[in-house]
Each structure stands twice: as C-alpha cells, then as structure tokens.
Coordinates of C-alpha atoms in Angstrom, one line a residue:
Chain A
X26 CA 254.9 227.1 71.6
X27 CA 258.1 226.6 70.5
X28 CA 261.5 228.7 71.3
X29 CA 263.5 229.9 68.5
X30 CA 266.8 231.4 68.5
X31 CA 269.0 233.7 66.0
X32 CA 271.9 232.1 64.4
X33 CA 274.0 234.9 65.3
X34 CA 273.0 234.9 69.0
X35 CA 274.3 231.5 69.2
X36 CA 277.4 232.4 67.4
X37 CA 277.6 235.1 70.0
X38 CA 276.9 232.6 72.6
X39 CA 274.0 234.6 73.7
X40 CA 271.8 231.3 74.3
X41 CA 268.0 231.5 75.3
X42 CA 267.8 229.7 78.5
X43 CA 264.9 227.4 78.6
X44 CA 262.3 228.9 80.7
X45 CA 262.0 227.4 84.0
X46 CA 258.8 226.4 85.7
X47 CA 256.9 226.5 82.6
X48 CA 254.2 224.0 84.0
X49 CA 253.3 226.1 86.9
X50 CA 252.9 229.2 84.9
X51 CA 250.6 227.6 82.7
X52 CA 248.6 226.0 85.3
X53 CA 248.3 229.5 87.4
X54 CA 247.4 231.0 84.1
X55 CA 244.5 228.5 83.8
X56 CA 243.3 229.0 87.3
X57 CA 243.0 232.8 86.8
X58 CA 240.6 232.0 83.9
X59 CA 236.6 232.0 85.0
X60 CA 234.8 228.6 85.3
X61 CA 231.2 228.5 83.4
X62 CA 229.2 226.1 85.9
X63 CA 225.5 227.2 84.2
X64 CA 223.9 226.4 80.9
X65 CA 222.4 229.8 80.5
X66 CA 224.4 232.8 81.2
X67 CA 222.6 236.2 81.9
X68 CA 223.3 238.4 79.1
X69 CA 224.0 241.4 81.3
X70 CA 227.1 239.4 82.9
X71 CA 230.3 241.2 82.0
X72 CA 232.7 238.5 82.9
X73 CA 231.1 235.9 80.7
X74 CA 230.7 235.0 77.0
X75 CA 227.0 235.2 76.3
X76 CA 225.2 232.2 74.5
X77 CA 221.5 232.6 73.7
X78 CA 219.7 229.2 73.3
X79 CA 216.1 229.0 71.2
X80 CA 214.5 225.5 71.2
X81 CA 211.6 226.4 68.8
X82 CA 213.6 227.3 66.0
X83 CA 215.7 224.4 66.3
X84 CA 212.7 221.8 66.5
X85 CA 211.2 223.3 63.4
X86 CA 214.3 223.1 61.5
X87 CA 214.6 219.1 62.5
X88 CA 210.8 218.7 61.3
X89 CA 211.4 220.2 58.1
X90 CA 214.6 217.8 57.8
X91 CA 212.3 214.9 58.9
X92 CA 210.2 215.7 55.7
X93 CA 212.6 216.2 53.3
X94 CA 214.3 213.1 54.4
X95 CA 210.9 211.0 54.2
X96 CA 210.3 212.4 51.1
X97 CA 213.6 211.8 49.2
X98 CA 214.4 208.6 50.8
X99 CA 211.0 207.1 50.4
X100 CA 210.6 206.1 54.2
X101 CA 207.2 204.9 55.3
X102 CA 205.9 207.4 57.8
X103 CA 202.2 205.3 57.3
X104 CA 200.9 201.8 56.3
X105 CA 200.4 202.3 52.9
X106 CA 203.1 201.1 50.9
X107 CA 203.7 201.9 47.1
X108 CA 203.7 199.2 44.6
X109 CA 205.9 198.3 41.8
X110 CA 204.8 197.5 38.4
X111 CA 204.8 193.6 37.9
X112 CA 207.3 191.9 35.6
X113 CA 208.0 188.4 34.7
X114 CA 210.8 188.0 36.9
X115 CA 208.7 189.0 39.8
X116 CA 206.6 185.8 39.6
X117 CA 207.5 183.4 42.2
X118 CA 208.3 179.8 40.4
X119 CA 206.2 178.3 43.4
X120 CA 203.3 180.2 42.5
X121 CA 203.4 178.7 38.8
X122 CA 204.0 175.2 40.2
X123 CA 201.7 175.3 42.7
X124 CA 198.9 176.3 40.0
X125 CA 200.2 173.5 37.8
X126 CA 200.5 170.8 40.2
X127 CA 196.7 171.4 41.4
X128 CA 195.3 172.0 37.8
X129 CA 197.4 170.5 34.9
X130 CA 196.2 168.5 32.1
X131 CA 199.8 168.5 30.8
X132 CA 202.1 166.0 32.5
X133 CA 205.1 167.8 32.1
X134 CA 203.7 170.6 34.4
X135 CA 202.3 168.1 36.8
X136 CA 205.5 166.4 37.6
X137 CA 207.1 169.6 39.0
X138 CA 205.9 170.1 42.4
X139 CA 204.4 167.9 45.1
X140 CA 205.0 166.5 48.6
X141 CA 208.2 164.7 48.8
X142 CA 207.8 161.2 50.3
X143 CA 209.9 158.7 52.0
Chain B
X9 CA 165.6 149.6 -8.2
X10 CA 162.1 149.9 -6.7
X11 CA 161.1 153.1 -4.7
X12 CA 161.2 151.0 -1.1
X13 CA 164.9 150.0 -2.2
X14 CA 166.1 153.7 -3.1
X15 CA 164.7 155.0 0.2
X16 CA 166.0 152.4 2.2
X17 CA 169.6 152.8 0.5
X18 CA 169.4 156.5 1.5
X19 CA 168.2 155.8 5.1
X20 CA 171.4 153.6 5.5
X21 CA 173.9 156.3 4.1
X22 CA 172.4 159.0 6.3
X23 CA 171.6 157.2 9.4
X24 CA 174.8 157.9 11.2
X25 CA 174.3 161.4 11.0
X26 CA 170.8 161.3 11.9
X27 CA 171.8 159.4 14.9
X28 CA 174.0 162.5 15.9
X29 CA 171.8 164.9 15.3
X30 CA 168.6 163.5 16.9
X31 CA 170.6 162.6 20.2
X32 CA 171.6 165.2 22.8
X33 CA 175.0 166.3 21.3
X34 CA 176.4 166.6 24.7
X35 CA 176.0 163.0 25.4
X36 CA 179.0 162.4 23.3
X37 CA 181.0 164.4 25.8
X38 CA 179.8 162.4 28.7
X39 CA 180.6 159.3 26.8
X40 CA 184.1 160.3 26.3
X41 CA 184.6 161.3 29.9
X42 CA 183.4 157.9 30.9
X43 CA 185.6 156.3 28.1
X44 CA 188.9 157.9 29.6
X45 CA 188.4 156.2 33.0
X46 CA 186.9 152.8 31.9
X47 CA 188.9 151.7 28.8
X48 CA 192.2 149.8 28.9
X49 CA 194.5 151.5 26.2
X50 CA 198.4 151.9 25.7
X51 CA 199.8 154.7 23.4
X52 CA 202.1 157.3 23.0
X53 CA 200.9 160.9 22.8
X54 CA 202.7 164.4 22.1
X55 CA 202.2 167.6 24.0
X56 CA 203.0 170.7 22.9
X57 CA 202.7 174.3 24.7
X58 CA 204.2 177.5 23.8
X59 CA 207.3 177.0 25.8
X60 CA 208.1 173.4 25.1
X61 CA 207.3 170.0 23.7
X62 CA 207.5 166.2 25.0
X63 CA 206.2 162.7 24.1
X64 CA 204.9 160.4 26.9
X65 CA 204.1 156.6 26.7
X66 CA 200.9 155.8 28.6
X67 CA 199.2 152.9 29.7
X68 CA 195.6 153.2 31.1
X69 CA 193.8 150.1 33.2
X70 CA 190.7 149.8 34.9
X71 CA 191.0 146.8 37.3
X72 CA 188.2 146.0 39.6
X73 CA 186.6 149.5 39.0
X74 CA 189.8 151.2 40.2
X75 CA 191.9 152.9 37.9
X76 CA 195.6 152.5 37.3
X77 CA 198.1 154.3 35.3
X78 CA 201.4 154.5 33.8
X79 CA 203.0 157.6 32.0
X80 CA 206.6 157.8 31.2
X81 CA 208.0 160.6 29.8
X82 CA 210.3 159.9 26.6
X83 CA 211.8 163.3 26.0
X84 CA 214.0 165.2 28.4
X85 CA 214.4 163.9 32.3
X86 CA 213.1 160.2 32.5
X87 CA 210.2 161.1 35.0
X88 CA 207.4 158.8 35.4
X89 CA 203.8 159.1 36.8
X90 CA 202.0 156.1 38.3
X91 CA 198.3 156.5 39.4
X92 CA 196.5 154.0 41.6
X93 CA 192.9 155.6 42.2
X94 CA 193.1 159.1 43.3
X95 CA 196.7 158.9 44.4
X96 CA 199.5 159.8 42.1
X97 CA 203.3 158.7 42.2
X98 CA 205.7 160.7 40.7
X99 CA 209.3 159.4 40.0
X100 CA 212.0 162.0 38.9
X101 CA 215.4 162.6 39.5
X102 CA 214.6 164.3 42.8
X103 CA 213.0 161.1 44.3
X104 CA 209.7 159.9 44.7
X105 CA 206.9 162.6 44.9
X106 CA 203.3 161.5 45.9
X107 CA 200.3 163.7 45.3
X108 CA 196.4 163.6 46.0
X109 CA 194.5 163.8 42.6
X110 CA 191.6 166.2 43.0
X111 CA 191.4 168.6 40.1
X112 CA 194.3 167.2 38.0
X113 CA 192.9 165.9 34.5
X114 CA 195.9 164.5 32.3
X115 CA 195.5 164.0 28.9
X116 CA 193.5 162.0 27.5
X117 CA 191.0 162.2 30.7
X118 CA 190.4 166.1 30.2
X119 CA 186.9 165.9 30.2
X120 CA 184.9 166.8 33.7
X121 CA 182.3 164.1 34.7
X122 CA 179.9 167.0 35.3
X123 CA 178.9 168.0 31.5
X124 CA 175.8 170.4 32.6
X125 CA 178.4 173.0 34.0
X126 CA 180.2 173.0 30.7
X127 CA 177.0 173.8 29.1
X128 CA 176.6 177.0 30.5
X129 CA 180.0 178.4 29.5
X130 CA 180.9 176.7 26.1
X131 CA 178.8 176.1 22.8
X132 CA 179.3 172.8 21.3
X133 CA 179.4 172.2 17.8
X134 CA 180.8 169.1 15.3
X135 CA 183.4 169.5 13.0
X136 CA 184.9 167.2 10.5
X137 CA 186.3 163.8 10.8
X138 CA 189.8 162.9 10.8
X139 CA 192.4 160.1 11.2
X140 CA 194.3 160.5 14.2
X141 CA 196.9 157.8 15.1
X142 CA 195.5 155.4 12.6
X143 CA 191.9 155.6 14.1
X144 CA 188.9 158.0 12.8
X145 CA 188.0 160.6 15.2
X146 CA 185.1 163.2 15.1
X147 CA 185.9 166.6 16.1
X148 CA 183.8 168.7 18.6
X149 CA 184.4 172.0 19.2
X150 CA 183.3 173.6 22.5
X151 CA 183.4 177.5 21.7
X152 CA 183.4 179.8 24.5
X153 CA 180.2 182.0 25.0
X154 CA 182.1 184.9 26.2
X155 CA 185.7 186.4 26.2
X156 CA 186.3 185.0 29.9
X157 CA 187.8 181.5 28.8
X158 CA 189.4 179.7 25.6
X159 CA 188.0 177.3 23.1
X160 CA 188.7 173.7 23.3
X161 CA 189.0 171.3 20.2
X162 CA 188.5 167.8 21.0
X163 CA 188.8 164.6 18.5
X164 CA 187.0 161.9 19.8
X165 CA 187.5 158.2 18.7
X166 CA 184.3 157.5 17.0
X167 CA 184.2 154.0 17.8
X168 CA 185.0 154.1 21.7
X169 CA 184.8 157.9 22.3
X170 CA 188.0 158.5 23.7
X171 CA 189.9 161.7 23.1
X172 CA 192.7 161.2 20.7
X173 CA 193.6 165.0 20.1
X174 CA 193.1 168.1 22.3
X175 CA 193.9 171.6 20.8
X176 CA 193.3 174.8 22.8
X177 CA 192.8 178.0 21.0
X178 CA 192.4 181.8 22.0
X179 CA 189.9 184.4 20.9
X180 CA 192.0 185.0 17.9
X181 CA 192.2 181.1 16.9
X182 CA 195.7 180.9 17.6
X183 CA 196.9 177.6 19.2
X184 CA 197.9 177.7 22.9
X185 CA 198.3 174.3 23.7
X186 CA 197.7 170.7 22.1
X187 CA 198.3 167.3 22.7
X188 CA 197.6 164.2 20.3
X189 CA 198.1 160.6 20.3
X190 CA 200.6 159.1 17.8
X191 CA 199.9 155.5 18.5
X192 CA 197.4 153.8 20.5
X193 CA 196.2 150.1 21.1
X194 CA 192.8 149.3 22.8
X195 CA 191.3 146.0 24.4
X196 CA 194.6 145.0 26.0
X197 CA 194.2 142.7 29.0
X198 CA 195.4 144.3 32.1
X199 CA 195.2 142.2 35.2
X200 CA 196.7 142.3 38.5
X201 CA 199.8 141.0 37.1
X202 CA 200.1 144.5 35.4
X203 CA 200.0 145.9 38.7
X204 CA 202.9 144.1 39.9
X205 CA 205.0 144.7 36.8
X206 CA 204.4 148.4 36.8
X207 CA 204.1 149.7 40.1
X208 CA 206.2 147.3 42.3
X209 CA 209.2 147.7 40.4
X210 CA 209.2 151.4 41.7
X211 CA 206.5 151.8 44.4
X212 CA 205.4 149.5 47.1
X213 CA 201.7 150.2 46.8
X214 CA 201.4 148.5 50.5
X215 CA 203.8 150.9 52.2
X216 CA 202.3 154.0 53.9
X217 CA 204.6 156.8 52.6
X218 CA 205.0 159.7 54.8
X219 CA 205.3 163.0 53.4
X220 CA 208.3 165.2 54.4
X221 CA 206.7 168.4 53.6
X222 CA 204.3 169.2 56.3
X223 CA 203.4 172.4 55.2
X224 CA 200.3 171.7 52.9
X225 CA 197.2 172.0 54.7
X226 CA 193.5 171.7 53.0
X227 CA 191.9 172.9 56.3
X228 CA 191.1 176.6 56.5
X229 CA 189.2 177.7 59.9
X230 CA 188.9 181.4 59.3
X231 CA 188.3 182.5 56.0
X232 CA 189.0 186.6 56.4
X233 CA 187.9 187.4 52.6
X234 CA 184.8 187.9 50.4
X235 CA 184.8 187.4 46.9
X236 CA 182.8 189.6 44.8
X237 CA 182.0 189.8 41.0
X238 CA 183.8 186.6 40.3
X239 CA 183.6 186.0 36.2
X240 CA 180.7 184.3 35.0
X241 CA 180.9 180.7 35.0
X242 CA 183.6 179.7 37.6
X243 CA 183.1 178.2 40.8
X244 CA 185.3 177.3 43.7
X245 CA 186.5 174.0 43.5
X246 CA 189.1 173.7 46.2
X247 CA 191.4 175.7 48.9
X248 CA 194.9 174.8 50.0
X249 CA 196.5 176.6 52.5
X250 CA 200.4 176.8 53.1
X251 CA 202.7 177.9 56.0
X252 CA 204.9 180.7 54.8
X253 CA 208.5 179.5 55.0
X254 CA 210.0 181.1 58.1
X255 CA 206.9 182.9 59.1
X256 CA 204.2 181.6 61.4
X257 CA 201.6 182.8 58.5
X258 CA 199.6 181.2 55.9
X259 CA 198.9 181.8 52.2
X260 CA 196.2 180.5 50.2
X261 CA 195.4 179.2 47.1
X262 CA 191.7 179.2 45.9
X263 CA 191.1 177.1 42.8
X264 CA 188.1 177.9 40.5
X265 CA 187.0 176.2 37.2
X266 CA 184.7 176.6 34.8
X267 CA 184.8 172.7 33.9
X268 CA 187.7 172.7 31.6
X269 CA 189.7 176.2 32.2
X270 CA 191.2 176.4 36.1
X271 CA 192.2 179.6 37.7
X272 CA 194.2 179.7 40.9
X273 CA 193.9 182.8 43.1
X274 CA 197.0 183.2 45.6
X275 CA 196.5 185.2 49.0
X276 CA 200.3 185.6 50.1
X277 CA 201.0 188.1 53.3
X278 CA 203.8 190.3 52.3
X279 CA 206.8 190.0 54.3
X280 CA 208.4 193.2 55.7
X281 CA 211.0 194.9 53.2
X282 CA 209.2 193.6 50.1
X283 CA 207.7 195.8 47.5
X284 CA 204.3 194.4 46.3
X285 CA 203.8 194.2 42.9
X286 CA 200.6 195.1 40.3
X287 CA 200.3 194.3 36.8
X288 CA 199.7 191.7 34.2
X289 CA 201.9 189.3 32.5
X290 CA 202.2 186.3 30.1
X291 CA 204.3 183.2 31.0
X292 CA 203.8 180.9 27.9
X293 CA 200.0 179.7 27.6
X294 CA 199.7 181.1 31.4
X295 CA 198.4 184.5 32.2
X296 CA 199.2 186.1 35.6
X297 CA 197.6 189.4 37.5
X298 CA 199.0 190.7 40.7
X299 CA 197.2 193.3 43.0
X300 CA 198.3 194.6 46.4
X301 CA 195.4 195.0 49.3
X302 CA 195.9 195.7 52.7
X303 CA 199.3 194.0 53.4
X304 CA 198.6 191.0 51.2
X305 CA 199.9 190.2 47.8
X306 CA 197.0 188.9 45.4
X307 CA 197.9 187.0 42.5
X308 CA 195.5 184.9 39.8
X309 CA 197.0 182.4 37.5
X310 CA 195.6 180.5 34.8
X311 CA 195.3 179.2 31.0
X312 CA 192.5 182.0 30.6
X313 CA 192.4 185.4 28.6
X314 CA 194.3 188.3 30.9
X315 CA 191.0 190.1 31.3
X316 CA 190.0 187.0 33.4
X317 CA 192.8 186.7 35.7
X318 CA 192.5 190.7 36.2
X319 CA 189.1 190.2 37.3
X320 CA 189.8 187.4 39.6
X321 CA 192.6 189.4 41.3
X322 CA 190.2 192.1 41.7
X323 CA 187.5 190.3 43.2
X324 CA 189.0 189.8 46.7
X325 CA 187.8 192.1 49.3
X326 CA 188.8 192.0 53.3

C-alpha cells in the first residue's frame, strides 16, 4: 500500500513518518486469519467460507463436451472411417506404373517402372 | 470360252475368299500370334494414346527358338528395351532396369497364345483389306460380346500374318489407343552376331544382375480375401505382393485378363492418418475405381469400361 502526503503538510513540515515494523504487523495479521485444512467444510461452520462440491453434474458436463468435440472435430470414436471422394490427384503414381509395368502393350508405359539393377 | 474355262476362271477368282470362309476364322489369330514370335523383322511403328504419341524402332529375331528384340524410342527420352527370352532389359536415363516378362505383350505381339479364351468374350469378323506400311493387310475385328471390355481392330499382314496395326475402340467407337507400323522389312538374317552387336554394347548377358529393389515378391502364403461376382470372361493370371515402404505390411496386386484386356486389382493397407478414397476416375485410356473395406484401400485399374473396374473393386470380401 502506498503512502500519500498532502503538499500543504510538506510545506508545513508535517511529515508523515514511515510506519515502523510494517512487516511484523502484516505477519501478525496473517497469523490471526484461520487456516483451512480439509477439502470439505461443513456448511454449519460459522468461521469458514462454505464450498459445496457436487461431482455428478461436473462429469455430465464433461461428457457433453466430449460428444460435442467429437462431432465438431471429427474425432474417431470407433474403427469406422469416413471416406473421401476419389479425385485424379489421389491416385498414387506407383499404382498406375505397377499396372502398366505388369500388363502394358505400349512400350512407353512399359519402361516407366521396374526393378533397378546393378 | 468354254463353260469349263469359265468355271475355272470363277474358281480362281474367288478361291482366296473361299479359303478364308471355309477354314476356322480364329485360326488366323493363332497364326498371327505365332508369327509375332517366330518372324525376323525390323521396322518403325507409331503409338498413340489419349495422352501421348511416340515412335519406336524395333528389331525382332528368333535365333535357335529363342526370341530377341530391341526397341528404341525415337521421340522424347532415348529409352531402349532389349529382350532375351522372358527377361526384359530397360535402359533409360535412370540406368538399367530389369523386368521378368509374364503378361506384357508389347506391340506387335499383342495376341495371346490361347485363342480359345478370346472366343468366349469376343466376336470375330473380317473387314476390308488395307495397305499398311507398304504391305497389304487384312482387317480382323474382335468386337466385345458385352459391355465389360473394349473392341480390338487388328490389321494382319496377308502374307505372313504379323499384326501391322492395332486400334482399340470403346463402345461408342471412339479410338482409345492405336499402334501402327510405318515401315517394316522381313526375312532379315539375324545370327549370334546380332546378339553381340545389339546386346553386348549395353548389357552383358553372361552377368547375373542383382536387383536393388528387394520389395517385390511373387509368393503369397496367406490369402485373406475372397473374390465374388467377377466380371464375366476375366480370370486371374498373376499375383504380386510388395512391402509397403516404411511399414512391415504387404500390399497386393492381382492381375486379371480376358485374353486381350488386363485389369489390376490392388489391396493396400491404409496407414494411420490417411483418409480412404471411393469413386471412379479416368486417366487417359485407363479407368480406375476405388473402394474402402475394413482398413484396406481397394483399387482396380485397367483399359476397360468404368463399369468393369467398379465390378472388380466390389468383388473383394474379407
């Protein structure tokens, strides 16, 4: 906390002296505060703040979040996978080359793939 | 002119036609398949698909009942292919590649040895004679009996039965792919010097080449799939398994054929984080169909109608 002083007090030489033993005073004030040791405080305690903890509503909320996330982000939750529609650029070149290498009657296709030799 | 002479004249005029109609017309295809393996020839042919065109210089020789061939690309990258028996050596800018020839029928050797398989799936008819590469050629049309395959038009040299031109059309008679000789010469004498001149400049036939790629296997110990309702006329002709790069898993390539058309059916495990794909697309003359099944991406690829690749993709069950 900052200390403020009026200008008039300074001019009148009414200085506000810095407080002494400030640290000790703060520590003693902390010591006077109650310490909370347990997780659940009885609601009828007059000296403590009450925190009520219900687990089942929280788990239910989490489950709903998981379902929403899996739907929104297409996370696989089982082994079935959705397929995409085939486009020309999806065809691996090695598939075409392997087919022609094994079956072609056109020499241009035939030379494209084979076993490298040394 | 006496009646006898008139009859004789008529007989001589129509005997070539009579010869074709009296013999089994399918025999001409068998003769053509044999010719492409037995004849010595050298020429240039031009290939065209929806995506690209290119010209190739070819030399084919049959020496002591073993086939040798040399094919050199005349357009684009100067790639070359050499064949010795069932081994094929490909020389490209990437270096030397080696393949084992099983189902590759490079033009003009496009006909299978088993013509009976073709009879079930195609209707044969004769067309006009045309002049191809300065040779007279008879047009043979193999028209699909159903909508599961395309049509094949083959011009066969009328003297030695070598295919000189091949055109593949779809069910709307649109050309998908074609190859045709522009020049060709037969009866060239090739002997062991041919092997020395052509092969040993680039390949040492006595050397045992070790393949760098150890991932291709042709042995499948545990087939975990069944095939049902395959398109009519197609039978499985090969099975290749490969290790997926970086994973201790195999993917599989099943190859089917009706004698002329080929379809590959791929069974590939889907890595985590990869979305499977479904649908049908066309790349050039090739149709591709994809389906997802129990953690595997199923893809079928072939120069066949889209309905056929769709049927193949749906034929797998685990």
